[in-house]
Amino acid sequence: MTSLFQRYADDETSDMRIRMPQRVLATTISHYPIDILAGYLEQYLVDPSSVHERYPWAARIVMGMPVPSWARGLEWNAGQKSRFISAVWSGADLGSYLMNSWCESVSAGRALAENSEILIDGQQRLHSLEEYFLDRLAIPDAQGKPRVWSELGDAERKRFLSTIFAHARVSSGDELALRKTYDLCALGVVPRSFDQRAVR
C-alpha cells in the first residue's frame, strides 16, 4: 500500500469490481433555526391528544415529534443535556437531527401509518431542548448562575432560537431501511450497543 495520496486511481491499478457501501436512503438537508423546533413543541403543548391520535404507535413524543418503538430510550443524564444546551449558547456545531417525512393515513381517521414523520436521530438533543424550554433544565449564565428558559429576556431567547440546527430528511415507508438508517446514524463514533440497535 502506498503512502502517497492520489485523488483518483490509476486505471492499471484499480479493481473495477470493488464496490463500497451505498447509502440506505437518500437524505436532504435544510438549515433551519431552532425556532422551527420550538414551533413543533408549541403546537404539541396546545393539543397533545391530537398528536397522540395522529401517532398512536409512537413510543414517545419529543419536541412534538413521534419516536418509533425501535429507537433507544431517553438515555442522556442532566449533565449531558446541560452540556448540549451550553453548546447551543456557545455557537458549537450541533450536527443534524433526522426525520422521515413519509406519511400515509391508515384509515379515514386521524392516525397515520407507523413510521410516518418519525424522529430517527437526534432524540437526545431534541429532548434536551424540550427540557430546557419547559424549565426542567437550568444552564449557567455568563456569571455561572443557573438559569431556566423563563428567566431570559426576549433578546437572549431570540439569539438562542436563531441558532441553526440542520434538519435532515429521508422519505420511506420501508421500516427495515429506516431501522438500518437509524443504526448508521452513530457513524461509528459512539456505536449503539447491540440492545440499542434497531436491526439485530
mmCIF file of C-alpha atoms in Angstrom:
data_model
loop_
_atom_site.group_PDB
_atom_site.id
_atom_site.type_symbol
_atom_site.label_atom_id
_atom_site.label_comp_id
_atom_site.label_asym_id
_atom_site.label_seq_id
_atom_site.Cartn_x
_atom_site.Cartn_y
_atom_site.Cartn_z
ATOM 1 C CA MET A 1 0.000 0.000 0.000
ATOM 2 C CA THR A 2 1.384 3.374 -0.986
ATOM 3 C CA SER A 3 1.603 6.259 1.463
ATOM 4 C CA LEU A 4 1.201 8.697 -1.422
ATOM 5 C CA PHE A 5 -2.335 10.089 -1.732
ATOM 6 C CA GLN A 6 -3.922 10.015 -5.170
ATOM 7 C CA ARG A 7 -7.348 11.571 -5.687
ATOM 8 C CA TYR A 8 -8.185 9.142 -8.488
ATOM 9 C CA ALA A 9 -6.814 5.687 -9.117
ATOM 10 C CA ASP A 10 -4.547 4.807 -11.977
ATOM 11 C CA ASP A 11 -6.679 2.591 -14.252
ATOM 12 C CA GLU A 12 -3.937 -0.003 -14.300
ATOM 13 C CA THR A 13 -4.024 -0.461 -10.521
ATOM 14 C CA SER A 14 -7.717 -0.061 -9.702
ATOM 15 C CA ASP A 15 -10.070 -3.002 -9.328
ATOM 16 C CA MET A 16 -13.361 -2.090 -11.011
ATOM 17 C CA ARG A 17 -15.154 -4.925 -9.201
ATOM 18 C CA ILE A 18 -14.772 -3.322 -5.753
ATOM 19 C CA ARG A 19 -17.953 -1.661 -4.532
ATOM 20 C CA MET A 20 -18.140 0.254 -1.248
ATOM 21 C CA PRO A 21 -21.334 0.509 0.845
ATOM 22 C CA GLN A 22 -24.170 2.576 -0.601
ATOM 23 C CA ARG A 23 -26.476 4.957 1.232
ATOM 24 C CA VAL A 24 -29.592 3.213 2.519
ATOM 25 C CA LEU A 25 -31.963 6.151 1.930
ATOM 26 C CA ALA A 26 -31.466 9.421 0.077
ATOM 27 C CA THR A 27 -31.139 12.308 2.512
ATOM 28 C CA THR A 28 -31.818 16.007 2.080
ATOM 29 C CA ILE A 29 -30.549 18.669 4.479
ATOM 30 C CA SER A 30 -32.135 22.017 5.338
ATOM 31 C CA HIS A 31 -30.582 24.599 7.620
ATOM 32 C CA TYR A 32 -33.352 25.716 9.950
ATOM 33 C CA PRO A 33 -33.178 27.734 13.168
ATOM 34 C CA ILE A 34 -34.128 26.108 16.476
ATOM 35 C CA ASP A 35 -37.192 28.362 16.349
ATOM 36 C CA ILE A 36 -38.768 25.821 13.945
ATOM 37 C CA LEU A 37 -38.400 23.098 16.582
ATOM 38 C CA ALA A 38 -39.846 25.409 19.231
ATOM 39 C CA GLY A 39 -42.895 25.778 16.974
ATOM 40 C CA TYR A 40 -43.374 21.987 16.876
ATOM 41 C CA LEU A 41 -43.257 21.896 20.671
ATOM 42 C CA GLU A 42 -45.744 24.776 20.977
ATOM 43 C CA GLN A 43 -48.205 23.029 18.649
ATOM 44 C CA TYR A 44 -47.896 19.825 20.665
ATOM 45 C CA LEU A 45 -48.433 21.579 24.009
ATOM 46 C CA VAL A 46 -51.605 23.284 22.743
ATOM 47 C CA ASP A 47 -53.269 19.936 21.957
ATOM 48 C CA PRO A 48 -51.236 16.847 22.963
ATOM 49 C CA SER A 49 -54.181 14.488 22.490
ATOM 50 C CA SER A 50 -54.443 15.262 18.756
ATOM 51 C CA VAL A 51 -50.747 14.448 18.312
ATOM 52 C CA HIS A 52 -51.209 11.141 20.143
ATOM 53 C CA GLU A 53 -54.245 10.396 17.937
ATOM 54 C CA ARG A 54 -52.115 11.068 14.864
ATOM 55 C CA TYR A 55 -49.269 8.796 16.041
ATOM 56 C CA PRO A 56 -50.907 6.161 18.309
ATOM 57 C CA TRP A 57 -47.981 3.773 17.736
ATOM 58 C CA ALA A 58 -45.262 6.213 18.925
ATOM 59 C CA ALA A 59 -43.109 5.128 21.858
ATOM 60 C CA ARG A 60 -42.970 8.779 22.952
ATOM 61 C CA ILE A 61 -43.292 12.305 21.589
ATOM 62 C CA VAL A 62 -40.177 14.520 21.666
ATOM 63 C CA MET A 63 -40.485 18.203 20.693
ATOM 64 C CA GLY A 64 -43.880 17.327 19.211
ATOM 65 C CA MET A 65 -42.424 14.578 17.001
ATOM 66 C CA PRO A 66 -43.141 10.839 17.227
ATOM 67 C CA VAL A 67 -40.317 8.472 18.152
ATOM 68 C CA PRO A 68 -40.627 4.866 16.924
ATOM 69 C CA SER A 69 -40.725 1.938 19.337
ATOM 70 C CA TRP A 70 -37.463 0.571 17.908
ATOM 71 C CA ALA A 71 -35.426 3.672 18.844
ATOM 72 C CA ARG A 72 -33.444 3.644 22.069
ATOM 73 C CA GLY A 73 -34.917 5.310 25.132
ATOM 74 C CA LEU A 74 -34.082 8.677 26.635
ATOM 75 C CA GLU A 75 -30.528 7.991 27.763
ATOM 76 C CA TRP A 76 -28.862 11.342 28.470
ATOM 77 C CA ASN A 77 -28.359 12.418 32.065
ATOM 78 C CA ALA A 78 -28.736 16.003 33.295
ATOM 79 C CA GLY A 79 -25.043 16.734 32.711
ATOM 80 C CA GLN A 80 -25.164 15.619 29.080
ATOM 81 C CA LYS A 81 -28.320 17.644 28.456
ATOM 82 C CA SER A 82 -26.781 20.716 30.080
ATOM 83 C CA ARG A 83 -23.609 20.388 28.011
ATOM 84 C CA PHE A 84 -25.660 20.248 24.825
ATOM 85 C CA ILE A 85 -27.660 23.366 25.708
ATOM 86 C CA SER A 86 -24.430 25.143 26.689
ATOM 87 C CA ALA A 87 -23.020 24.158 23.288
ATOM 88 C CA VAL A 88 -26.027 25.805 21.614
ATOM 89 C CA TRP A 89 -25.407 29.006 23.552
ATOM 90 C CA SER A 90 -21.703 28.877 22.668
ATOM 91 C CA GLY A 91 -22.314 28.539 18.940
ATOM 92 C CA ALA A 92 -20.962 24.995 18.574
ATOM 93 C CA ASP A 93 -21.813 22.823 15.582
ATOM 94 C CA LEU A 94 -24.955 20.913 16.584
ATOM 95 C CA GLY A 95 -24.815 18.331 13.814
ATOM 96 C CA SER A 96 -28.257 17.454 12.480
ATOM 97 C CA TYR A 97 -31.417 15.684 13.507
ATOM 98 C CA LEU A 98 -33.009 13.216 11.095
ATOM 99 C CA MET A 99 -36.705 12.748 10.358
ATOM 100 C CA ASN A 100 -38.728 10.602 7.997
ATOM 101 C CA SER A 101 -41.027 12.874 6.008
ATOM 102 C CA TRP A 102 -43.051 9.946 4.618
ATOM 103 C CA CYS A 103 -46.626 9.748 5.856
ATOM 104 C CA GLU A 104 -49.638 7.690 4.993
ATOM 105 C CA SER A 105 -53.090 7.578 6.540
ATOM 106 C CA VAL A 106 -54.212 4.229 7.890
ATOM 107 C CA SER A 107 -57.938 4.915 7.677
ATOM 108 C CA ALA A 108 -60.485 7.689 7.479
ATOM 109 C CA GLY A 109 -59.421 8.735 10.990
ATOM 110 C CA ARG A 110 -56.559 10.987 12.075
ATOM 111 C CA ALA A 111 -53.982 8.222 12.618
ATOM 112 C CA LEU A 112 -51.004 7.956 10.301
ATOM 113 C CA ALA A 113 -49.253 4.731 9.352
ATOM 114 C CA GLU A 114 -46.452 3.560 11.604
ATOM 115 C CA ASN A 115 -43.106 5.318 10.999
ATOM 116 C CA SER A 116 -44.794 8.364 9.460
ATOM 117 C CA GLU A 117 -42.978 11.625 10.262
ATOM 118 C CA ILE A 118 -40.763 9.939 12.868
ATOM 119 C CA LEU A 119 -37.703 11.363 14.523
ATOM 120 C CA ILE A 120 -34.961 8.898 13.544
ATOM 121 C CA ASP A 121 -31.874 10.543 15.013
ATOM 122 C CA GLY A 122 -31.354 13.443 17.397
ATOM 123 C CA GLN A 123 -33.784 12.326 20.100
ATOM 124 C CA GLN A 124 -31.384 13.026 22.982
ATOM 125 C CA ARG A 125 -30.543 16.518 21.711
ATOM 126 C CA LEU A 126 -34.154 17.439 20.956
ATOM 127 C CA HIS A 127 -35.284 16.117 24.326
ATOM 128 C CA SER A 128 -32.625 18.335 25.930
ATOM 129 C CA LEU A 129 -34.133 21.332 24.124
ATOM 130 C CA GLU A 130 -37.613 20.326 25.286
ATOM 131 C CA GLU A 131 -36.467 20.005 28.896
ATOM 132 C CA TYR A 132 -34.799 23.426 28.674
ATOM 133 C CA PHE A 133 -37.827 25.143 27.137
ATOM 134 C CA LEU A 134 -40.067 23.654 29.848
ATOM 135 C CA ASP A 135 -37.798 24.965 32.657
ATOM 136 C CA ARG A 136 -36.717 21.458 33.667
ATOM 137 C CA LEU A 137 -33.076 22.250 32.982
ATOM 138 C CA ALA A 138 -31.040 25.184 34.301
ATOM 139 C CA ILE A 139 -27.981 26.357 32.360
ATOM 140 C CA PRO A 140 -25.237 28.573 33.850
ATOM 141 C CA ASP A 141 -25.279 32.129 32.569
ATOM 142 C CA ALA A 142 -22.110 34.150 31.792
ATOM 143 C CA GLN A 143 -21.540 34.614 35.533
ATOM 144 C CA GLY A 144 -22.094 30.929 36.302
ATOM 145 C CA LYS A 145 -25.554 31.274 37.855
ATOM 146 C CA PRO A 146 -28.011 28.542 36.736
ATOM 147 C CA ARG A 147 -30.862 29.990 34.683
ATOM 148 C CA VAL A 148 -34.034 28.440 33.290
ATOM 149 C CA TRP A 149 -35.617 29.488 29.996
ATOM 150 C CA SER A 150 -38.474 31.509 31.534
ATOM 151 C CA GLU A 151 -35.975 33.813 33.275
ATOM 152 C CA LEU A 152 -34.463 35.018 29.995
ATOM 153 C CA GLY A 153 -35.383 38.221 28.184
ATOM 154 C CA ASP A 154 -36.514 38.269 24.572
ATOM 155 C CA ALA A 155 -33.113 39.322 23.191
ATOM 156 C CA GLU A 156 -31.420 36.229 24.641
ATOM 157 C CA ARG A 157 -34.315 33.965 23.653
ATOM 158 C CA LYS A 158 -34.155 35.240 20.060
ATOM 159 C CA ARG A 159 -30.403 34.649 19.961
ATOM 160 C CA PHE A 160 -30.867 31.050 21.100
ATOM 161 C CA LEU A 161 -33.835 30.381 18.803
ATOM 162 C CA SER A 162 -31.974 31.763 15.773
ATOM 163 C CA THR A 163 -29.216 29.145 16.148
ATOM 164 C CA ILE A 164 -29.098 26.863 13.121
ATOM 165 C CA PHE A 165 -29.765 23.173 13.755
ATOM 166 C CA ALA A 166 -29.613 21.242 10.482
ATOM 167 C CA HIS A 167 -32.730 19.248 9.643
ATOM 168 C CA ALA A 168 -32.027 16.080 7.648
ATOM 169 C CA ARG A 169 -34.878 14.215 5.960
ATOM 170 C CA VAL A 170 -35.481 10.868 4.374
ATOM 171 C CA SER A 171 -38.783 9.668 2.950
ATOM 172 C CA SER A 172 -39.626 5.992 3.196
ATOM 173 C CA GLY A 173 -42.303 3.572 4.317
ATOM 174 C CA ASP A 174 -39.739 0.748 4.418
ATOM 175 C CA GLU A 175 -39.201 0.041 8.116
ATOM 176 C CA LEU A 176 -36.115 -2.104 7.550
ATOM 177 C CA ALA A 177 -34.442 0.725 5.603
ATOM 178 C CA LEU A 178 -35.416 3.186 8.353
ATOM 179 C CA ARG A 179 -34.002 0.886 11.031
ATOM 180 C CA LYS A 180 -30.742 0.491 9.100
ATOM 181 C CA THR A 181 -30.526 4.266 8.715
ATOM 182 C CA TYR A 182 -31.094 4.649 12.453
ATOM 183 C CA ASP A 183 -28.287 2.197 13.227
ATOM 184 C CA LEU A 184 -25.899 4.044 10.894
ATOM 185 C CA CYS A 185 -26.570 7.439 12.481
ATOM 186 C CA ALA A 186 -23.949 6.940 15.206
ATOM 187 C CA LEU A 187 -21.347 6.867 12.382
ATOM 188 C CA GLY A 188 -19.183 4.535 14.427
ATOM 189 C CA VAL A 189 -18.139 7.366 16.742
ATOM 190 C CA VAL A 190 -20.402 6.222 19.560
ATOM 191 C CA PRO A 191 -21.734 2.941 18.199
ATOM 192 C CA ARG A 192 -25.032 1.750 19.590
ATOM 193 C CA SER A 193 -24.796 -1.297 21.835
ATOM 194 C CA PHE A 194 -26.423 -4.440 20.477
ATOM 195 C CA ASP A 195 -29.564 -3.933 22.583
ATOM 196 C CA GLN A 196 -29.904 -0.334 21.240
ATOM 197 C CA ARG A 197 -29.764 -1.346 17.576
ATOM 198 C CA ALA A 198 -32.947 -1.389 15.540
ATOM 199 C CA VAL A 199 -31.673 -4.148 13.217
ATOM 200 C CA ARG A 200 -30.275 -7.165 15.073
#
